[in-house]
Amino acid sequence: MDDASTPAWPAVGLDEARRILTSPGMAFEMETVSIDGRPTRAYRNAPPNLRALLEATRQWGGRDFIVYEGERLTYDAHYRAVSALARAMVERFGLAKGDRVAIAMRNLPEWSIAFWATVSVGAVAAPLNAWGTGGDLEYGLSDSEAKVALVDAERLGRLEPGHLAKASLAGLIAVRTPREALGSALALDELIGHAAGYGGLPDGPPPEAEIGPDDEATILYTSGTTGRPKGALGTHRNILSNLVSVGYSSARAIVRRTGAPPPVEPNPPQRTALLPVPLFHVTGCHSMLVPTLASGGKLVLMHRWSPERALELIEAERVNGLTAVPAMIWQLLESRDFGRRDLSSIEGLSYGGAAAAPELTLRVKALFPAIWPGQGYGATETSSVATANSAEDYLARPDSVGLPPPVDDIMIAGPDGQALPAGEVGEICVFGPNVVKGYWRKPEATAAAFVDGWYHTGDIGRMDGDGFVYVMDRIKDMLIRGGENIYCVEIEDALFTHPAVIEAAVVGLPHRILGEEVGAVVRLKPGAAATEAELRAHVRKLLAAHKTPVRIDIRFGELPRNANGKTLKAVLRA
């Protein structure tokens, strides 16, 4: 029986919650603007450009901004270093508006300095995959036609003279690199001084630049699980629309719970976020770095991912929240140190970048009763968030990635590109001010993926009558068994409900008559045991017989993933 003191949920419906949050004067108030000649809803109160966001950080002064392996960088020191680097790149290398700056390094404080120095003068930041080989880095430098590149010692070591000869760099700047390993590179210390002295750098702004909302800001490369990655060309408006959208789902949850908008805190306490994903990925950059800076928060960087190190940092830095791929959250919950650390500071856990089983949502809520888990869905091409689900709505629909923010429209498209009715399965398409311009200098790929402003995601899904989106598979990963469509996510979710399973990936196995059959690779939790027959029987209880894997490969090590946390199914299939 419900406690009589607990208000009934929801206090208001979804449409009323949206009306409240987008009404005049609210943070999510909208206006209609023209983007590429198309009327588009946009946030009225979003900053005009990323430089304006950087300038606003002056108010945070001596507050810690970035923590990395015992190092602390304040907002004031960060701003001075950004300005100094921006001036050096303009004066020494002739960097101008629209020029590209490649950033190739692990998650270091200098990554943020390089990013903000670039976008503050209207240049275009082109983060490269730090996991890439020398050939991969060469491709990124050449494809982006970078004028300046900032790299750390490891990336510099991968770039042999032959790789650099094919790039047209005016400047190569090395970070945390021994002098004897610099080669043709210039040390960042020589340009702006050592990190310990950033607070003493001149207090002036970056060089002046006229930057419009729809000017280009980033080239973020797609995962590239097949073929060469494509550079998604993002604008200031794309990124700043995402900045506002990342807060919408939690605000909607409060309205749904109370019937009133979230209270405005005049002097909110600083919140601390742990960043376990790469900054060169859209989640790390657009949905973690940018919002943390905008809110005056503290960002804790990790040298490399380790669930035990993450738990240690949560305790030591009193981390309030983190966003990760689902596999990382599972590893945290299953870590031997989970029960040994003080995690009472945690206020929120969210995940995205890969499919999350409903079982994970229920597990998070069981272990953290006082917090609300959340899940986001998006892509590099949508500048991160396209839909989000959180709080009571998420617990009510744990298999849904949620609703779009108010500026976005979602369409489930049939083979002819037309919208399908609720409940029918088709391709998920997104329209909004966060959808990028297209792919950098790839007109054919742009024309195929972006149609009349709609980004065709390549994901299969459906939408219910309330607008909640359900992702079922990638089009290229969907199995067709004897003419019957089989969606991998459904089978993976069933495997996740087995108490011994911590990771699962379903792939198609060739069959002479049926075309394909269902195969699965699972990773068991440390100390857990399960046989293939037991796992097949478990799936058979939950799903139709033709969806039961004919073969299950059981492993105890992590499944292969790319830098963005997505399982490399092509590797598993082989």
mmCIF file with all atom_site columns, N, CA and C in Angstrom, residues 189-250:
data_model
loop_
_atom_site.group_PDB
_atom_site.id
_atom_site.type_symbol
_atom_site.label_atom_id
_atom_site.label_alt_id
_atom_site.label_comp_id
_atom_site.label_asym_id
_atom_site.label_entity_id
_atom_site.label_seq_id
_atom_site.pdbx_PDB_ins_code
_atom_site.Cartn_x
_atom_site.Cartn_y
_atom_site.Cartn_z
_atom_site.occupancy
_atom_site.B_iso_or_equiv
_atom_site.pdbx_formal_charge
_atom_site.auth_seq_id
_atom_site.auth_comp_id
_atom_site.auth_asym_id
_atom_site.auth_atom_id
_atom_site.pdbx_PDB_model_num
ATOM 1   N N  . ASP A 1 189 ? 55.391 23.758 -23.443 1.00 0.00 ? 189 ASP A N  1
ATOM 2   C CA . ASP A 1 189 ? 56.031 24.573 -22.404 1.00 0.00 ? 189 ASP A CA 1
ATOM 3   C C  . ASP A 1 189 ? 56.775 25.765 -23.003 1.00 0.00 ? 189 ASP A C  1
ATOM 4   N N  . GLU A 1 190 ? 57.364 25.576 -24.196 1.00 0.00 ? 190 GLU A N  1
ATOM 5   C CA . GLU A 1 190 ? 58.094 26.673 -24.820 1.00 0.00 ? 190 GLU A CA 1
ATOM 6   C C  . GLU A 1 190 ? 57.166 27.773 -25.307 1.00 0.00 ? 190 GLU A C  1
ATOM 7   N N  . LEU A 1 191 ? 55.914 27.405 -25.591 1.00 0.00 ? 191 LEU A N  1
ATOM 8   C CA . LEU A 1 191 ? 54.954 28.394 -26.079 1.00 0.00 ? 191 LEU A CA 1
ATOM 9   C C  . LEU A 1 191 ? 54.297 29.173 -24.952 1.00 0.00 ? 191 LEU A C  1
ATOM 10  N N  . ILE A 1 192 ? 53.855 28.450 -23.902 1.00 0.00 ? 192 ILE A N  1
ATOM 11  C CA . ILE A 1 192 ? 53.068 29.130 -22.861 1.00 0.00 ? 192 ILE A CA 1
ATOM 12  C C  . ILE A 1 192 ? 53.611 28.900 -21.455 1.00 0.00 ? 192 ILE A C  1
ATOM 13  N N  . GLY A 1 193 ? 54.732 28.199 -21.340 1.00 0.00 ? 193 GLY A N  1
ATOM 14  C CA . GLY A 1 193 ? 55.291 27.969 -20.018 1.00 0.00 ? 193 GLY A CA 1
ATOM 15  C C  . GLY A 1 193 ? 54.783 26.675 -19.403 1.00 0.00 ? 193 GLY A C  1
ATOM 16  N N  . HIS A 1 194 ? 55.348 26.321 -18.254 1.00 0.00 ? 194 HIS A N  1
ATOM 17  C CA . HIS A 1 194 ? 55.005 25.089 -17.562 1.00 0.00 ? 194 HIS A CA 1
ATOM 18  C C  . HIS A 1 194 ? 53.665 25.230 -16.860 1.00 0.00 ? 194 HIS A C  1
ATOM 19  N N  . ALA A 1 195 ? 52.983 24.120 -16.679 1.00 0.00 ? 195 ALA A N  1
ATOM 20  C CA . ALA A 1 195 ? 51.646 24.120 -16.073 1.00 0.00 ? 195 ALA A CA 1
ATOM 21  C C  . ALA A 1 195 ? 51.636 24.785 -14.702 1.00 0.00 ? 195 ALA A C  1
ATOM 22  N N  . ALA A 1 196 ? 52.707 24.636 -13.951 1.00 0.00 ? 196 ALA A N  1
ATOM 23  C CA . ALA A 1 196 ? 52.746 25.228 -12.618 1.00 0.00 ? 196 ALA A CA 1
ATOM 24  C C  . ALA A 1 196 ? 52.662 26.750 -12.660 1.00 0.00 ? 196 ALA A C  1
ATOM 25  N N  . GLY A 1 197 ? 52.986 27.340 -13.823 1.00 0.00 ? 197 GLY A N  1
ATOM 26  C CA . GLY A 1 197 ? 52.965 28.796 -13.938 1.00 0.00 ? 197 GLY A CA 1
ATOM 27  C C  . GLY A 1 197 ? 51.773 29.357 -14.686 1.00 0.00 ? 197 GLY A C  1
ATOM 28  N N  . TYR A 1 198 ? 50.787 28.522 -15.008 1.00 0.00 ? 198 TYR A N  1
ATOM 29  C CA . TYR A 1 198 ? 49.637 29.011 -15.775 1.00 0.00 ? 198 TYR A CA 1
ATOM 30  C C  . TYR A 1 198 ? 48.912 30.149 -15.068 1.00 0.00 ? 198 TYR A C  1
ATOM 31  N N  . GLY A 1 199 ? 48.868 30.079 -13.751 1.00 0.00 ? 199 GLY A N  1
ATOM 32  C CA . GLY A 1 199 ? 48.166 31.122 -12.994 1.00 0.00 ? 199 GLY A CA 1
ATOM 33  C C  . GLY A 1 199 ? 48.830 32.477 -13.098 1.00 0.00 ? 199 GLY A C  1
ATOM 34  N N  . GLY A 1 200 ? 50.085 32.510 -13.522 1.00 0.00 ? 200 GLY A N  1
ATOM 35  C CA . GLY A 1 200 ? 50.803 33.770 -13.660 1.00 0.00 ? 200 GLY A CA 1
ATOM 36  C C  . GLY A 1 200 ? 50.858 34.293 -15.079 1.00 0.00 ? 200 GLY A C  1
ATOM 37  N N  . LEU A 1 201 ? 50.212 33.611 -16.007 1.00 0.00 ? 201 LEU A N  1
ATOM 38  C CA . LEU A 1 201 ? 50.178 34.081 -17.392 1.00 0.00 ? 201 LEU A CA 1
ATOM 39  C C  . LEU A 1 201 ? 49.334 35.346 -17.503 1.00 0.00 ? 201 LEU A C  1
ATOM 40  N N  . PRO A 1 202 ? 49.486 36.128 -18.576 1.00 0.00 ? 202 PRO A N  1
ATOM 41  C CA . PRO A 1 202 ? 48.687 37.346 -18.741 1.00 0.00 ? 202 PRO A CA 1
ATOM 42  C C  . PRO A 1 202 ? 47.191 37.060 -18.653 1.00 0.00 ? 202 PRO A C  1
ATOM 43  N N  . ASP A 1 203 ? 46.460 38.046 -18.129 1.00 0.00 ? 203 ASP A N  1
ATOM 44  C CA . ASP A 1 203 ? 45.040 37.868 -17.851 1.00 0.00 ? 203 ASP A CA 1
ATOM 45  C C  . ASP A 1 203 ? 44.153 38.309 -19.008 1.00 0.00 ? 203 ASP A C  1
ATOM 46  N N  . GLY A 1 204 ? 44.722 38.508 -20.189 1.00 0.00 ? 204 GLY A N  1
ATOM 47  C CA . GLY A 1 204 ? 43.935 38.994 -21.318 1.00 0.00 ? 204 GLY A CA 1
ATOM 48  C C  . GLY A 1 204 ? 43.149 37.900 -22.000 1.00 0.00 ? 204 GLY A C  1
ATOM 49  N N  . PRO A 1 205 ? 42.195 38.281 -22.841 1.00 0.00 ? 205 PRO A N  1
ATOM 50  C CA . PRO A 1 205 ? 41.371 37.310 -23.560 1.00 0.00 ? 205 PRO A CA 1
ATOM 51  C C  . PRO A 1 205 ? 42.104 36.737 -24.761 1.00 0.00 ? 205 PRO A C  1
ATOM 52  N N  . PRO A 1 206 ? 41.548 35.714 -25.376 1.00 0.00 ? 206 PRO A N  1
ATOM 53  C CA . PRO A 1 206 ? 42.109 35.215 -26.642 1.00 0.00 ? 206 PRO A CA 1
ATOM 54  C C  . PRO A 1 206 ? 41.979 36.301 -27.713 1.00 0.00 ? 206 PRO A C  1
ATOM 55  N N  . PRO A 1 207 ? 42.697 36.174 -28.819 1.00 0.00 ? 207 PRO A N  1
ATOM 56  C CA . PRO A 1 207 ? 42.558 37.142 -29.918 1.00 0.00 ? 207 PRO A CA 1
ATOM 57  C C  . PRO A 1 207 ? 41.099 37.257 -30.365 1.00 0.00 ? 207 PRO A C  1
ATOM 58  N N  . GLU A 1 208 ? 40.726 38.449 -30.786 1.00 0.00 ? 208 GLU A N  1
ATOM 59  C CA . GLU A 1 208 ? 39.333 38.703 -31.169 1.00 0.00 ? 208 GLU A CA 1
ATOM 60  C C  . GLU A 1 208 ? 38.924 37.838 -32.370 1.00 0.00 ? 208 GLU A C  1
ATOM 61  N N  . ALA A 1 209 ? 37.652 37.460 -32.379 1.00 0.00 ? 209 ALA A N  1
ATOM 62  C CA . ALA A 1 209 ? 37.113 36.679 -33.495 1.00 0.00 ? 209 ALA A CA 1
ATOM 63  C C  . ALA A 1 209 ? 35.607 36.881 -33.552 1.00 0.00 ? 209 ALA A C  1
ATOM 64  N N  . GLU A 1 210 ? 35.080 37.026 -34.759 1.00 0.00 ? 210 GLU A N  1
ATOM 65  C CA . GLU A 1 210 ? 33.632 37.104 -34.956 1.00 0.00 ? 210 GLU A CA 1
ATOM 66  C C  . GLU A 1 210 ? 33.120 35.682 -35.192 1.00 0.00 ? 210 GLU A C  1
ATOM 67  N N  . ILE A 1 211 ? 32.304 35.203 -34.273 1.00 0.00 ? 211 ILE A N  1
ATOM 68  C CA . ILE A 1 211 ? 31.846 33.812 -34.348 1.00 0.00 ? 211 ILE A CA 1
ATOM 69  C C  . ILE A 1 211 ? 30.323 33.777 -34.294 1.00 0.00 ? 211 ILE A C  1
ATOM 70  N N  . GLY A 1 212 ? 29.712 33.228 -35.323 1.00 0.00 ? 212 GLY A N  1
ATOM 71  C CA . GLY A 1 212 ? 28.266 33.085 -35.365 1.00 0.00 ? 212 GLY A CA 1
ATOM 72  C C  . GLY A 1 212 ? 27.833 31.722 -34.859 1.00 0.00 ? 212 GLY A C  1
ATOM 73  N N  . PRO A 1 213 ? 26.569 31.579 -34.441 1.00 0.00 ? 213 PRO A N  1
ATOM 74  C CA . PRO A 1 213 ? 26.097 30.301 -33.903 1.00 0.00 ? 213 PRO A CA 1
ATOM 75  C C  . PRO A 1 213 ? 26.267 29.131 -34.875 1.00 0.00 ? 213 PRO A C  1
ATOM 76  N N  . ASP A 1 214 ? 26.135 29.389 -36.160 1.00 0.00 ? 214 ASP A N  1
ATOM 77  C CA . ASP A 1 214 ? 26.207 28.308 -37.130 1.00 0.00 ? 214 ASP A CA 1
ATOM 78  C C  . ASP A 1 214 ? 27.556 28.208 -37.822 1.00 0.00 ? 214 ASP A C  1
ATOM 79  N N  . ASP A 1 215 ? 28.570 28.892 -37.260 1.00 0.00 ? 215 ASP A N  1
ATOM 80  C CA . ASP A 1 215 ? 29.931 28.704 -37.748 1.00 0.00 ? 215 ASP A CA 1
ATOM 81  C C  . ASP A 1 215 ? 30.452 27.343 -37.278 1.00 0.00 ? 215 ASP A C  1
ATOM 82  N N  . GLU A 1 216 ? 31.362 26.778 -38.061 1.00 0.00 ? 216 GLU A N  1
ATOM 83  C CA . GLU A 1 216 ? 31.896 25.447 -37.758 1.00 0.00 ? 216 GLU A CA 1
ATOM 84  C C  . GLU A 1 216 ? 32.814 25.497 -36.537 1.00 0.00 ? 216 GLU A C  1
ATOM 85  N N  . ALA A 1 217 ? 32.701 24.458 -35.689 1.00 0.00 ? 217 ALA A N  1
ATOM 86  C CA . ALA A 1 217 ? 33.475 24.413 -34.454 1.00 0.00 ? 217 ALA A CA 1
ATOM 87  C C  . ALA A 1 217 ? 34.285 23.139 -34.302 1.00 0.00 ? 217 ALA A C  1
ATOM 88  N N  . THR A 1 218 ? 33.758 22.017 -34.793 1.00 0.00 ? 218 THR A N  1
ATOM 89  C CA . THR A 1 218 ? 34.430 20.733 -34.569 1.00 0.00 ? 218 THR A CA 1
ATOM 90  C C  . THR A 1 218 ? 34.322 19.831 -35.791 1.00 0.00 ? 218 THR A C  1
ATOM 91  N N  . ILE A 1 219 ? 35.314 18.970 -35.937 1.00 0.00 ? 219 ILE A N  1
ATOM 92  C CA . ILE A 1 219 ? 35.215 17.803 -36.803 1.00 0.00 ? 219 ILE A CA 1
ATOM 93  C C  . ILE A 1 219 ? 35.471 16.607 -35.899 1.00 0.00 ? 219 ILE A C  1
ATOM 94  N N  . LEU A 1 220 ? 34.403 15.901 -35.542 1.00 0.00 ? 220 LEU A N  1
ATOM 95  C CA . LEU A 1 220 ? 34.521 14.732 -34.677 1.00 0.00 ? 220 LEU A CA 1
ATOM 96  C C  . LEU A 1 220 ? 34.363 13.486 -35.542 1.00 0.00 ? 220 LEU A C  1
ATOM 97  N N  . TYR A 1 221 ? 35.348 12.618 -35.458 1.00 0.00 ? 221 TYR A N  1
ATOM 98  C CA . TYR A 1 221 ? 35.340 11.448 -36.328 1.00 0.00 ? 221 TYR A CA 1
ATOM 99  C C  . TYR A 1 221 ? 34.489 10.327 -35.749 1.00 0.00 ? 221 TYR A C  1
ATOM 100 N N  . THR A 1 222 ? 33.715 9.702  -36.643 1.00 0.00 ? 222 THR A N  1
ATOM 101 C CA . THR A 1 222 ? 32.862 8.597  -36.251 1.00 0.00 ? 222 THR A CA 1
ATOM 102 C C  . THR A 1 222 ? 33.717 7.392  -35.870 1.00 0.00 ? 222 THR A C  1
ATOM 103 N N  . SER A 1 223 ? 33.056 6.400  -35.295 1.00 0.00 ? 223 SER A N  1
ATOM 104 C CA . SER A 1 223 ? 33.791 5.261  -34.738 1.00 0.00 ? 223 SER A CA 1
ATOM 105 C C  . SER A 1 223 ? 34.636 4.544  -35.774 1.00 0.00 ? 223 SER A C  1
ATOM 106 N N  . GLY A 1 224 ? 34.142 4.464  -36.999 1.00 0.00 ? 224 GLY A N  1
ATOM 107 C CA . GLY A 1 224 ? 34.925 3.804  -38.035 1.00 0.00 ? 224 GLY A CA 1
ATOM 108 C C  . GLY A 1 224 ? 35.101 2.323  -37.808 1.00 0.00 ? 224 GLY A C  1
ATOM 109 N N  . THR A 1 225 ? 34.007 1.630  -37.328 1.00 0.00 ? 225 THR A N  1
ATOM 110 C CA . THR A 1 225 ? 34.113 0.189  -37.121 1.00 0.00 ? 225 THR A CA 1
ATOM 111 C C  . THR A 1 225 ? 34.289 -0.551 -38.442 1.00 0.00 ? 225 THR A C  1
ATOM 112 N N  . THR A 1 226 ? 33.844 0.090  -39.536 1.00 0.00 ? 226 THR A N  1
ATOM 113 C CA . THR A 1 226 ? 34.100 -0.465 -40.870 1.00 0.00 ? 226 THR A CA 1
ATOM 114 C C  . THR A 1 226 ? 34.601 0.675  -41.747 1.00 0.00 ? 226 THR A C  1
ATOM 115 N N  . GLY A 1 227 ? 35.730 0.487  -42.422 1.00 0.00 ? 227 GLY A N  1
ATOM 116 C CA . GLY A 1 227 ? 36.253 1.512  -43.304 1.00 0.00 ? 227 GLY A CA 1
ATOM 117 C C  . GLY A 1 227 ? 36.831 2.690  -42.529 1.00 0.00 ? 227 GLY A C  1
ATOM 118 N N  . ARG A 1 228 ? 37.176 3.723  -43.264 1.00 0.00 ? 228 ARG A N  1
ATOM 119 C CA . ARG A 1 228 ? 37.743 4.926  -42.675 1.00 0.00 ? 228 ARG A CA 1
ATOM 120 C C  . ARG A 1 228 ? 36.663 5.738  -41.965 1.00 0.00 ? 228 ARG A C  1
ATOM 121 N N  . PRO A 1 229 ? 36.987 6.333  -40.813 1.00 0.00 ? 229 PRO A N  1
ATOM 122 C CA . PRO A 1 229 ? 35.991 7.158  -40.128 1.00 0.00 ? 229 PRO A CA 1
ATOM 123 C C  . PRO A 1 229 ? 35.665 8.413  -40.922 1.00 0.00 ? 229 PRO A C  1
ATOM 124 N N  . LYS A 1 230 ? 34.451 8.907  -40.720 1.00 0.00 ? 230 LYS A N  1
ATOM 125 C CA . LYS A 1 230 ? 34.005 10.135 -41.376 1.00 0.00 ? 230 LYS A CA 1
ATOM 126 C C  . LYS A 1 230 ? 34.010 11.256 -40.346 1.00 0.00 ? 230 LYS A C  1
ATOM 127 N N  . GLY A 1 231 ? 34.383 12.452 -40.779 1.00 0.00 ? 231 GLY A N  1
ATOM 128 C CA . GLY A 1 231 ? 34.417 13.599 -39.884 1.00 0.00 ? 231 GLY A CA 1
ATOM 129 C C  . GLY A 1 231 ? 33.076 14.321 -39.858 1.00 0.00 ? 231 GLY A C  1
ATOM 130 N N  . ALA A 1 232 ? 32.380 14.274 -38.735 1.00 0.00 ? 232 ALA A N  1
ATOM 131 C CA . ALA A 1 232 ? 31.103 14.977 -38.589 1.00 0.00 ? 232 ALA A CA 1
ATOM 132 C C  . ALA A 1 232 ? 31.387 16.448 -38.307 1.00 0.00 ? 232 ALA A C  1
ATOM 133 N N  . LEU A 1 233 ? 30.890 17.318 -39.170 1.00 0.00 ? 233 LEU A N  1
ATOM 134 C CA . LEU A 1 233 ? 31.202 18.744 -39.098 1.00 0.00 ? 233 LEU A CA 1
ATOM 135 C C  . LEU A 1 233 ? 30.169 19.456 -38.224 1.00 0.00 ? 233 LEU A C  1
ATOM 136 N N  . GLY A 1 234 ? 30.563 19.778 -37.000 1.00 0.00 ? 234 GLY A N  1
ATOM 137 C CA . GLY A 1 234 ? 29.648 20.369 -36.026 1.00 0.00 ? 234 GLY A CA 1
ATOM 138 C C  . GLY A 1 234 ? 29.838 21.870 -35.880 1.00 0.00 ? 234 GLY A C  1
ATOM 139 N N  . THR A 1 235 ? 28.765 22.542 -35.476 1.00 0.00 ? 235 THR A N  1
ATOM 140 C CA . THR A 1 235 ? 28.780 23.989 -35.298 1.00 0.00 ? 235 THR A CA 1
ATOM 141 C C  . THR A 1 235 ? 28.698 24.365 -33.822 1.00 0.00 ? 235 THR A C  1
ATOM 142 N N  . HIS A 1 236 ? 28.897 25.648 -33.558 1.00 0.00 ? 236 HIS A N  1
ATOM 143 C CA . HIS A 1 236 ? 28.744 26.145 -32.191 1.00 0.00 ? 236 HIS A CA 1
ATOM 144 C C  . HIS A 1 236 ? 27.322 25.892 -31.706 1.00 0.00 ? 236 HIS A C  1
ATOM 145 N N  . ARG A 1 237 ? 26.322 26.132 -32.576 1.00 0.00 ? 237 ARG A N  1
ATOM 146 C CA . ARG A 1 237 ? 24.938 25.905 -32.169 1.00 0.00 ? 237 ARG A CA 1
ATOM 147 C C  . ARG A 1 237 ? 24.689 24.422 -31.857 1.00 0.00 ? 237 ARG A C  1
ATOM 148 N N  . ASN A 1 238 ? 25.273 23.526 -32.670 1.00 0.00 ? 238 ASN A N  1
ATOM 149 C CA . ASN A 1 238 ? 25.112 22.097 -32.390 1.00 0.00 ? 238 ASN A CA 1
ATOM 150 C C  . ASN A 1 238 ? 25.518 21.770 -30.958 1.00 0.00 ? 238 ASN A C  1
ATOM 151 N N  . ILE A 1 239 ? 26.714 22.206 -30.586 1.00 0.00 ? 239 ILE A N  1
ATOM 152 C CA . ILE A 1 239 ? 27.277 21.862 -29.280 1.00 0.00 ? 239 ILE A CA 1
ATOM 153 C C  . ILE A 1 239 ? 26.509 22.541 -28.157 1.00 0.00 ? 239 ILE A C  1
ATOM 154 N N  . LEU A 1 240 ? 26.124 23.800 -28.353 1.00 0.00 ? 240 LEU A N  1
ATOM 155 C CA . LEU A 1 240 ? 25.442 24.545 -27.295 1.00 0.00 ? 240 LEU A CA 1
ATOM 156 C C  . LEU A 1 240 ? 23.980 24.141 -27.167 1.00 0.00 ? 240 LEU A C  1
ATOM 157 N N  . SER A 1 241 ? 23.386 23.628 -28.241 1.00 0.00 ? 241 SER A N  1
ATOM 158 C CA . SER A 1 241 ? 22.053 23.032 -28.116 1.00 0.00 ? 241 SER A CA 1
ATOM 159 C C  . SER A 1 241 ? 22.126 21.795 -27.230 1.00 0.00 ? 241 SER A C  1
ATOM 160 N N  . ASN A 1 242 ? 23.169 20.994 -27.438 1.00 0.00 ? 242 ASN A N  1
ATOM 161 C CA . ASN A 1 242 ? 23.351 19.815 -26.591 1.00 0.00 ? 242 ASN A CA 1
ATOM 162 C C  . ASN A 1 242 ? 23.586 20.207 -25.138 1.00 0.00 ? 242 ASN A C  1
ATOM 163 N N  . LEU A 1 243 ? 24.333 21.287 -24.921 1.00 0.00 ? 243 LEU A N  1
ATOM 164 C CA . LEU A 1 243 ? 24.581 21.764 -23.561 1.00 0.00 ? 243 LEU A CA 1
ATOM 165 C C  . LEU A 1 243 ? 23.269 21.985 -22.813 1.00 0.00 ? 243 LEU A C  1
ATOM 166 N N  . VAL A 1 244 ? 22.298 22.619 -23.464 1.00 0.00 ? 244 VAL A N  1
ATOM 167 C CA . VAL A 1 244 ? 21.009 22.861 -22.819 1.00 0.00 ? 244 VAL A CA 1
ATOM 168 C C  . VAL A 1 244 ? 20.220 21.553 -22.705 1.00 0.00 ? 244 VAL A C  1
ATOM 169 N N  . SER A 1 245 ? 20.267 20.732 -23.743 1.00 0.00 ? 245 SER A N  1
ATOM 170 C CA . SER A 1 245 ? 19.474 19.505 -23.759 1.00 0.00 ? 245 SER A CA 1
ATOM 171 C C  . SER A 1 245 ? 19.887 18.503 -22.688 1.00 0.00 ? 245 SER A C  1
ATOM 172 N N  . VAL A 1 246 ? 21.171 18.487 -22.296 1.00 0.00 ? 246 VAL A N  1
ATOM 173 C CA . VAL A 1 246 ? 21.612 17.477 -21.325 1.00 0.00 ? 246 VAL A CA 1
ATOM 174 C C  . VAL A 1 246 ? 20.901 17.642 -19.984 1.00 0.00 ? 246 VAL A C  1
ATOM 175 N N  . GLY A 1 247 ? 20.383 18.837 -19.700 1.00 0.00 ? 247 GLY A N  1
ATOM 176 C CA . GLY A 1 247 ? 19.690 19.044 -18.436 1.00 0.00 ? 247 GLY A CA 1
ATOM 177 C C  . GLY A 1 247 ? 18.192 18.871 -18.507 1.00 0.00 ? 247 GLY A C  1
ATOM 178 N N  . TYR A 1 248 ? 17.670 18.627 -19.722 1.00 0.00 ? 248 TYR A N  1
ATOM 179 C CA . TYR A 1 248 ? 16.219 18.624 -19.877 1.00 0.00 ? 248 TYR A CA 1
ATOM 180 C C  . TYR A 1 248 ? 15.555 17.405 -19.234 1.00 0.00 ? 248 TYR A C  1
ATOM 181 N N  . SER A 1 249 ? 16.150 16.239 -19.401 1.00 0.00 ? 249 SER A N  1
ATOM 182 C CA . SER A 1 249 ? 15.512 15.020 -18.892 1.00 0.00 ? 249 SER A CA 1
ATOM 183 C C  . SER A 1 249 ? 15.348 15.057 -17.376 1.00 0.00 ? 249 SER A C  1
ATOM 184 N N  . SER A 1 250 ? 16.395 15.507 -16.664 1.00 0.00 ? 250 SER A N  1
ATOM 185 C CA . SER A 1 250 ? 16.290 15.579 -15.204 1.00 0.00 ? 250 SER A CA 1
ATOM 186 C C  . SER A 1 250 ? 15.309 16.665 -14.778 1.00 0.00 ? 250 SER A C  1
#
